Short mmCIF file of C-alpha atoms in Angstrom, two decimals:
data_model
loop_
_atom_site.label_atom_id
_atom_site.label_comp_id
_atom_site.label_asym_id
_atom_site.label_seq_id
_atom_site.Cartn_x
_atom_site.Cartn_y
_atom_site.Cartn_z
CA UNK A 1 133.22 110.86 92.89
CA UNK A 2 133.24 107.23 91.69
CA UNK A 3 136.02 104.84 90.92
CA UNK A 4 135.37 101.54 89.11
CA UNK A 5 131.70 101.90 89.89
CA UNK A 6 132.30 102.10 93.68
CA UNK A 7 131.52 105.20 95.75
CA UNK A 8 134.66 106.62 97.36
CA UNK A 9 134.22 107.32 101.04
CA UNK A 10 134.86 110.98 101.77
CA UNK A 11 136.30 112.39 105.04
CA UNK A 12 136.80 115.81 106.51
CA UNK A 13 140.38 117.15 106.38
CA UNK A 14 141.79 120.08 108.30
CA UNK A 15 144.25 122.02 106.20
CA UNK A 16 146.69 124.88 106.58
CA UNK A 17 148.48 126.89 103.89
CA UNK A 18 149.35 130.23 102.41
CA UNK A 19 147.36 132.25 99.93
CA UNK A 20 148.70 134.34 97.03
CA UNK A 21 149.61 137.20 99.39
CA UNK A 22 151.59 134.87 101.71
CA UNK A 23 149.00 135.06 104.47
CA UNK A 24 148.45 131.87 106.54
CA UNK A 25 144.99 130.50 106.05
CA UNK A 26 143.23 127.50 107.56
CA UNK A 27 140.07 125.57 106.97
CA UNK A 28 138.35 122.20 106.55
CA UNK A 29 137.49 120.33 103.41
CA UNK A 30 135.48 117.21 102.68
CA UNK A 31 137.20 115.02 100.07
CA UNK A 32 138.13 111.45 99.14
CA UNK A 33 141.75 111.80 100.24
CA UNK A 34 144.71 114.13 100.95
CA UNK A 35 145.64 114.26 97.25
CA UNK A 36 142.18 115.59 96.37
CA UNK A 37 142.50 118.24 99.07
CA UNK A 38 145.87 119.35 97.69
CA UNK A 39 144.58 119.59 94.11
CA UNK A 40 141.40 121.47 95.13
CA UNK A 41 143.23 124.04 97.21
CA UNK A 42 146.02 124.46 94.55
CA UNK A 43 143.27 125.38 92.08
CA UNK A 44 142.16 128.09 94.54
CA UNK A 45 145.67 129.53 94.65
CA UNK A 46 146.56 128.16 98.11
CA UNK A 47 149.96 126.57 98.82
CA UNK A 48 149.17 123.74 101.25
CA UNK A 49 151.62 123.22 104.08
CA UNK A 50 149.66 120.82 106.28
CA UNK A 51 146.71 118.42 105.73
CA UNK A 52 145.32 116.20 108.47
CA UNK A 53 142.29 113.99 108.48
CA UNK A 54 139.91 114.92 111.30
CA UNK A 55 139.00 112.09 113.68
CA UNK A 56 135.70 112.25 115.55
CA UNK A 57 135.19 110.16 118.64
CA UNK A 58 132.06 108.08 118.62
CA UNK A 59 129.04 109.64 120.25
CA UNK A 60 125.37 109.00 120.86
CA UNK A 61 122.89 108.51 118.06
CA UNK A 62 121.69 111.70 116.35
CA UNK A 63 118.08 112.13 117.43
CA UNK A 64 115.15 114.20 116.16
CA UNK A 65 115.69 116.48 119.14
CA UNK A 66 119.32 117.15 117.95
CA UNK A 67 118.08 118.00 114.46
CA UNK A 68 115.40 120.30 115.92
CA UNK A 69 117.96 122.11 118.08
CA UNK A 70 120.38 122.40 115.13
CA UNK A 71 117.65 123.94 113.03
CA UNK A 72 116.72 126.46 115.71
CA UNK A 73 120.37 127.45 116.28
CA UNK A 74 121.05 127.82 112.55
CA UNK A 75 117.91 129.94 112.08
CA UNK A 76 118.77 132.19 115.04
CA UNK A 77 122.35 132.81 113.85
CA UNK A 78 121.33 133.50 110.28
CA UNK A 79 118.74 136.01 111.51
CA UNK A 80 121.46 137.70 113.54
CA UNK A 81 123.53 138.07 110.34
CA UNK A 82 126.19 135.41 111.10
CA UNK A 83 127.67 134.04 107.84
CA UNK A 84 126.49 130.52 106.96
CA UNK A 85 129.89 128.74 107.27
CA UNK A 86 130.63 130.49 110.57
CA UNK A 87 127.17 129.42 111.81
CA UNK A 88 128.02 125.80 111.06
CA UNK A 89 131.38 126.23 112.88
CA UNK A 90 129.68 127.54 115.99
CA UNK A 91 127.00 124.80 116.04
CA UNK A 92 129.31 121.94 115.20
CA UNK A 93 132.19 122.77 117.56
CA UNK A 94 129.84 123.66 120.44
CA UNK A 95 127.70 120.53 120.46
CA UNK A 96 128.05 117.97 123.26
CA UNK A 97 127.27 115.01 121.06
CA UNK A 98 130.29 114.12 118.77
CA UNK A 99 127.96 112.47 116.24
CA UNK A 100 126.10 115.77 115.73
CA UNK A 101 129.39 117.65 115.51
CA UNK A 102 130.61 115.30 112.75
CA UNK A 103 127.33 115.66 110.86
CA UNK A 104 127.41 119.49 111.04
CA UNK A 105 131.08 119.63 110.01
CA UNK A 106 130.40 117.26 107.10
CA UNK A 107 127.61 119.60 105.95
CA UNK A 108 129.94 122.58 106.32
CA UNK A 109 132.66 120.94 104.27
CA UNK A 110 130.10 120.24 101.49
CA UNK A 111 128.83 123.86 101.49
CA UNK A 112 132.40 125.18 101.45
CA UNK A 113 133.03 123.43 98.15
CA UNK A 114 130.07 125.18 96.54
CA UNK A 115 127.24 122.77 97.22
CA UNK A 116 123.90 124.42 98.00
CA UNK A 117 122.49 124.01 101.44
CA UNK A 118 119.56 122.05 100.08
CA UNK A 119 121.80 119.54 98.21
CA UNK A 120 124.08 119.21 101.24
CA UNK A 121 121.11 118.23 103.44
CA UNK A 122 119.90 115.71 100.79
CA UNK A 123 123.15 113.72 101.24
CA UNK A 124 121.98 112.79 104.72
CA UNK A 125 118.40 111.48 104.21
CA UNK A 126 118.59 109.59 107.51
CA UNK A 127 118.47 112.94 109.40
CA UNK A 128 116.86 115.38 106.89
CA UNK A 129 113.59 114.19 105.35
CA UNK A 130 112.20 115.44 102.00
CA UNK A 131 110.04 117.96 103.83
CA UNK A 132 113.09 119.56 105.43
CA UNK A 133 115.04 119.62 102.16
CA UNK A 134 112.18 120.90 100.09
CA UNK A 135 111.60 123.86 102.48
CA UNK A 136 115.31 124.70 102.59
CA UNK A 137 115.37 124.61 98.77
CA UNK A 138 112.35 126.88 98.58
CA UNK A 139 113.99 129.31 101.05
CA UNK A 140 117.22 129.43 99.02
CA UNK A 141 115.38 130.13 95.77
CA UNK A 142 113.17 132.82 97.29
CA UNK A 143 115.93 134.41 99.35
CA UNK A 144 114.06 133.87 102.67
CA UNK A 145 116.14 130.99 104.02
CA UNK A 146 116.32 132.35 107.67
CA UNK A 147 112.51 132.68 107.72
CA UNK A 148 111.92 129.17 106.48
CA UNK A 149 114.49 127.75 108.87
CA UNK A 150 112.57 129.45 111.71
CA UNK A 151 109.34 127.88 110.40
CA UNK A 152 111.07 124.50 110.25
CA UNK A 153 112.39 124.89 113.84
CA UNK A 154 108.85 125.74 115.12
CA UNK A 155 107.41 122.81 113.13
CA UNK A 156 109.94 120.35 114.52
CA UNK A 157 109.62 121.59 118.11
CA UNK A 158 105.83 121.32 118.02
CA UNK A 159 105.96 117.82 116.41
CA UNK A 160 108.50 116.62 119.01
CA UNK A 161 106.41 118.00 121.89
CA UNK A 162 103.32 116.21 120.63
CA UNK A 163 105.11 112.90 120.10
CA UNK A 164 106.54 113.17 123.66
CA UNK A 165 103.04 113.71 125.12
CA UNK A 166 101.62 110.76 123.18
CA UNK A 167 104.49 108.50 124.26
CA UNK A 168 104.12 109.51 127.88
CA UNK A 169 100.39 108.78 127.77
CA UNK A 170 101.06 105.32 126.30
CA UNK A 171 104.12 104.44 128.35
CA UNK A 172 102.59 105.12 131.75
CA UNK A 173 100.08 102.24 131.76
CA UNK A 174 102.47 99.90 129.94
CA UNK A 175 105.24 100.47 132.51
CA UNK A 176 102.84 99.97 135.45
CA UNK A 177 101.47 96.75 134.03
CA UNK A 178 105.01 95.51 133.30
CA UNK A 179 105.98 96.16 136.93
CA UNK A 180 102.77 94.44 138.08
CA UNK A 181 103.68 91.37 135.96
CA UNK A 182 107.20 91.19 137.42
CA UNK A 183 105.88 91.53 141.00
CA UNK A 184 103.28 88.82 140.34
CA UNK A 185 105.96 86.54 138.86
CA UNK A 186 108.19 87.03 141.94
CA UNK A 187 105.26 86.19 144.25
CA UNK A 188 104.41 83.09 142.18
CA UNK A 189 108.02 81.79 141.96
CA UNK A 190 109.29 82.50 145.50
CA UNK A 191 106.49 83.46 147.89
CA UNK A 192 103.67 81.05 147.05
CA UNK A 193 105.90 77.87 147.25
CA UNK A 194 106.80 78.88 150.83
CA UNK A 195 103.11 79.05 151.75
CA UNK A 196 102.48 75.75 149.99
CA UNK A 197 104.96 73.99 152.32
CA UNK A 198 103.11 75.40 155.31
CA UNK A 199 99.64 74.44 153.95
CA UNK A 200 100.80 70.87 153.27
CA UNK A 201 101.28 70.29 157.03
CA UNK A 202 97.71 71.34 157.76
CA UNK A 203 96.27 68.11 156.35
CA UNK A 204 93.01 69.87 155.51
CA UNK A 205 91.23 70.70 152.25
CA UNK A 206 92.27 74.06 150.85
CA UNK A 207 89.86 76.65 149.39
CA UNK A 208 89.44 76.74 145.63
CA UNK A 209 91.14 80.24 145.14
CA UNK A 210 94.22 78.97 147.03
CA UNK A 211 94.40 75.74 144.94
CA UNK A 212 94.16 77.81 141.76
CA UNK A 213 96.95 80.17 142.85
CA UNK A 214 99.13 77.23 143.83
CA UNK A 215 98.57 75.57 140.45
CA UNK A 216 99.54 78.76 138.65
CA UNK A 217 102.63 79.00 140.94
CA UNK A 218 103.69 75.49 140.03
CA UNK A 219 103.38 76.38 136.33
CA UNK A 220 105.54 79.51 136.88
CA UNK A 221 108.19 77.60 138.88
CA UNK A 222 108.43 74.88 136.21
CA UNK A 223 108.20 77.01 133.07
CA UNK A 224 109.51 80.43 134.17
CA UNK A 225 112.25 80.37 131.52
CA UNK A 226 109.67 79.71 128.79
CA UNK A 227 107.29 82.38 130.04
CA UNK A 228 109.90 85.15 130.26
CA UNK A 229 111.80 84.02 127.13
CA UNK A 230 108.63 83.65 125.11
CA UNK A 231 107.29 87.03 126.29
CA UNK A 232 110.47 88.95 125.49
CA UNK A 233 110.88 87.15 122.14
CA UNK A 234 107.26 87.89 121.18
CA UNK A 235 107.65 91.59 122.03
CA UNK A 236 110.99 91.76 120.14
CA UNK A 237 109.70 90.07 116.98
CA UNK A 238 106.47 92.04 117.13
CA UNK A 239 108.28 95.41 117.05
CA UNK A 240 110.76 94.14 114.39
CA UNK A 241 107.83 93.10 112.21
CA UNK A 242 106.16 96.47 112.89
CA UNK A 243 109.31 98.29 111.69
CA UNK A 244 110.09 96.13 108.64
CA UNK A 245 106.68 95.00 107.26
CA UNK A 246 104.51 97.50 105.45
CA UNK A 247 101.50 95.29 105.90
CA UNK A 248 102.12 95.10 109.63
CA UNK A 249 102.49 98.90 109.84
CA UNK A 250 99.22 99.44 107.99
CA UNK A 251 97.43 96.97 110.26
CA UNK A 252 98.81 98.54 113.44
CA UNK A 253 98.12 102.10 112.23
CA UNK A 254 94.46 101.22 111.55
CA UNK A 255 94.24 99.35 114.90
CA UNK A 256 95.67 102.26 116.86
CA UNK A 257 93.07 104.63 115.44
CA UNK A 258 90.31 102.23 116.59
CA UNK A 259 91.47 101.86 120.20
CA UNK A 260 88.68 102.81 122.67
CA UNK A 261 90.47 105.63 124.53
CA UNK A 262 93.87 106.15 122.96
CA UNK A 263 92.60 106.03 119.36
CA UNK A 264 90.94 109.44 119.63
CA UNK A 265 94.12 111.03 120.96
CA UNK A 266 96.24 109.44 118.24
CA UNK A 267 93.82 110.60 115.57
CA UNK A 268 93.89 114.19 116.86
CA UNK A 269 97.67 114.17 116.97
CA UNK A 270 97.86 112.80 113.39
CA UNK A 271 95.42 115.52 112.13
CA UNK A 272 97.53 118.20 113.92
CA UNK A 273 100.72 116.95 112.28
CA UNK A 274 99.08 116.70 108.84
CA UNK A 275 97.68 120.28 108.93
CA UNK A 276 100.84 121.72 110.49
CA UNK A 277 103.01 120.20 107.76
CA UNK A 278 100.73 121.32 104.92
CA UNK A 279 100.53 124.82 106.45
CA UNK A 280 104.31 125.08 106.69
CA UNK A 281 104.86 123.87 103.10
CA UNK A 282 102.12 126.05 101.58
CA UNK A 283 103.31 129.16 103.47
CA UNK A 284 106.78 128.57 102.04
CA UNK A 285 105.38 128.92 98.55
CA UNK A 286 105.59 125.22 97.64
CA UNK A 287 102.79 124.33 95.20
CA UNK A 288 99.91 122.38 96.79
CA UNK A 289 100.40 119.18 94.79
CA UNK A 290 104.11 119.12 95.61
CA UNK A 291 103.42 119.92 99.25
CA UNK A 292 101.21 116.86 99.55
CA UNK A 293 104.22 114.67 98.64
CA UNK A 294 105.75 115.40 102.04
CA UNK A 295 102.55 115.71 104.05
CA UNK A 296 101.47 112.08 104.01
CA UNK A 297 104.70 110.71 105.35
CA UNK A 298 104.95 113.46 107.98
CA UNK A 299 101.56 112.49 109.42
CA UNK A 300 103.12 109.24 110.64
CA UNK A 301 100.11 106.99 109.97
CA UNK A 302 99.49 104.71 106.96
CA UNK A 303 95.80 105.52 106.90
CA UNK A 304 96.51 109.25 106.41
CA UNK A 305 99.35 108.44 103.98
CA UNK A 306 96.91 106.57 101.72
CA UNK A 307 94.31 109.34 102.13
CA UNK A 308 96.95 111.98 101.22
CA UNK A 309 97.88 110.12 98.05
CA UNK A 310 94.23 109.97 97.05
CA UNK A 311 93.84 113.74 97.85
CA UNK A 312 96.95 114.53 95.76
CA UNK A 313 95.59 112.64 92.76
CA UNK A 314 92.25 114.46 92.92
CA UNK A 315 93.86 117.86 93.46
CA UNK A 316 96.18 117.35 90.50
CA UNK A 317 93.12 116.82 88.24
CA UNK A 318 91.50 120.09 89.32
CA UNK A 319 89.44 119.05 92.37
CA UNK A 320 89.49 121.53 95.25
CA UNK A 321 91.37 120.53 98.40
CA UNK A 322 88.17 120.69 100.46
CA UNK A 323 86.27 118.25 98.23
CA UNK A 324 89.30 115.91 98.01
CA UNK A 325 89.63 115.86 101.83
CA UNK A 326 85.87 115.15 102.16
CA UNK A 327 86.18 112.30 99.73
CA UNK A 328 89.08 110.82 101.72
CA UNK A 329 86.71 110.51 104.71
CA UNK A 330 89.38 110.62 107.43
CA UNK A 331 89.13 114.28 108.47
CA UNK A 332 86.60 115.75 110.95
CA UNK A 333 84.03 118.19 109.60
CA UNK A 334 85.64 121.09 111.44
CA UNK A 335 88.89 120.56 109.47
CA UNK A 336 87.25 120.45 106.04
CA UNK A 337 85.14 123.51 106.89
CA UNK A 338 88.20 125.53 107.95
CA UNK A 339 90.06 124.44 104.77
CA UNK A 340 87.07 125.52 102.71
CA UNK A 341 87.10 128.93 104.36
CA UNK A 342 90.87 129.21 103.77
CA UNK A 343 90.50 128.30 100.05
CA UNK A 344 87.72 130.88 99.54
CA UNK A 345 89.55 133.65 101.45
CA UNK A 346 93.00 132.90 99.99
CA UNK A 347 94.49 132.24 103.44
CA UNK A 348 94.75 128.48 103.38
CA UNK A 349 98.10 128.34 105.28
CA UNK A 350 96.72 130.52 108.10
CA UNK A 351 93.61 128.37 108.46
CA UNK A 352 95.61 125.17 108.44
CA UNK A 353 97.86 126.62 111.13
CA UNK A 354 94.80 127.48 113.25
CA UNK A 355 93.47 123.89 112.83
CA UNK A 356 96.88 122.56 113.91
CA UNK A 357 96.91 124.82 116.97
CA UNK A 358 93.37 123.72 117.91
CA UNK A 359 94.14 120.01 117.66
CA UNK A 360 97.45 120.39 119.51
CA UNK A 361 95.56 121.98 122.38
CA UNK A 362 93.00 119.11 122.16
CA UNK A 363 95.79 116.57 122.43
CA UNK A 364 97.23 118.41 125.49
CA UNK A 365 93.85 118.34 127.26
CA UNK A 366 93.19 114.71 126.26
CA UNK A 367 96.53 113.52 127.54
CA UNK A 368 96.08 115.40 130.81
CA UNK A 369 92.61 113.99 131.39
CA UNK A 370 93.75 110.54 130.29
CA UNK A 371 96.52 110.53 132.90
CA UNK A 372 94.12 111.50 135.68
CA UNK A 373 91.63 108.81 134.59
CA UNK A 374 94.18 106.06 134.25
CA UNK A 375 95.64 106.40 137.74
CA UNK A 376 92.52 105.08 139.61
CA UNK A 377 91.95 102.40 136.92
CA UNK A 378 95.48 101.13 137.31
CA UNK A 379 95.16 101.19 141.13
CA UNK A 380 92.04 99.05 140.83
CA UNK A 381 93.79 96.57 138.49
CA UNK A 382 96.77 96.29 140.83
CA UNK A 383 94.54 96.01 143.91
CA UNK A 384 92.49 93.18 142.38
CA UNK A 385 95.59 91.35 141.16
CA UNK A 386 97.92 91.69 144.16
CA UNK A 387 95.09 91.80 146.72
CA UNK A 388 93.51 88.68 145.22
CA UNK A 389 96.81 86.78 145.53
CA UNK A 390 97.25 87.82 149.17
CA UNK A 391 93.62 86.90 150.08
CA UNK A 392 93.90 83.51 148.30
CA UNK A 393 97.03 82.64 150.24
CA UNK A 394 95.61 83.75 153.58
CA UNK A 395 92.22 82.03 153.24
CA UNK A 396 93.52 78.67 154.65
CA UNK A 397 94.93 80.51 157.67
CA UNK A 398 91.56 82.20 158.32
CA UNK A 399 89.87 78.85 157.93
CA UNK A 400 92.27 77.14 160.31
CA UNK A 401 91.71 79.93 162.87
CA UNK A 402 87.94 79.48 162.75
CA UNK A 403 88.30 75.72 163.31
CA UNK A 404 90.55 76.22 166.32
#
């Protein structure tokens, strides 16, 4: 609904009234105002007695985990035969996050007015991506909505689990090194100056490592505000540029794939997401060329997004998926061979799912081995850093003891 070219903000209204038989009925409706609610219900033969705008208290941000849980709950209730609107009521009113409750009830209000589930989801692109909406639309058209919601729930759960494993593998060394930097800064700013006062009274030449540590300490004491401020500002602007600049995203995505140890894990995770997404779309009956529209973005890497667009162009001109993937030159031989078998046997979705399962297991094993390898490496780094500082500050004391 538009007025003077501006979009009217719609809200959810709780209403109560009487139907043609005099029975009291209640419900919720999403509309631009109370007058719109009254007119809409009057057309349905309901005499409205009470209309009240629903107020939702502010809650936490709606996360991917919330959407995954919502999809699983909706699929489960629809399989159990619970009517769609009642399913939304149960999920929305029972959620602990008010933001999710508001989202679900907004969706319910849209569906109650006759909007299809697919179109209702499309009104919230921040939470429901094209892949989600396309699969729901395919499920509505084919009459297998509960099956496709189950597929979507499995897809989202597996994707979230893989992202969590990758993040944990990357966050562990970063957090340890951050703590090491803070500890080093504390030693440089407060501990080393105390030693410096003691060493000044010795009146003797200090060892080179001690002089170096004291020079670094003086720099920290004098410029600590610039060091910490510059570091935090650099990290902040780096991530802002990563989020906003497409060129920066492409550069970082290419760089991440080339990292010595982590690059292989990230590549396997990306291939797993790519094949899982295409398998889910193809199994839902979405044509291959249309499926590739959603696959590139779901992979989460600009290198594979560009490769997917190239594959889509070649497939649309009659090239087989196997040849197009080989030409893209970003997929391992095992993936293209499995896709080739799937195309020849007519079971492409099953083969893609097996590839996704294989690479998800590979990521699990890689993350587990990575964690066990990083622990001794980090211990060595911390030992050299902190131990070196301690030895450098105690060398003059050892030297003084030998003289005495």
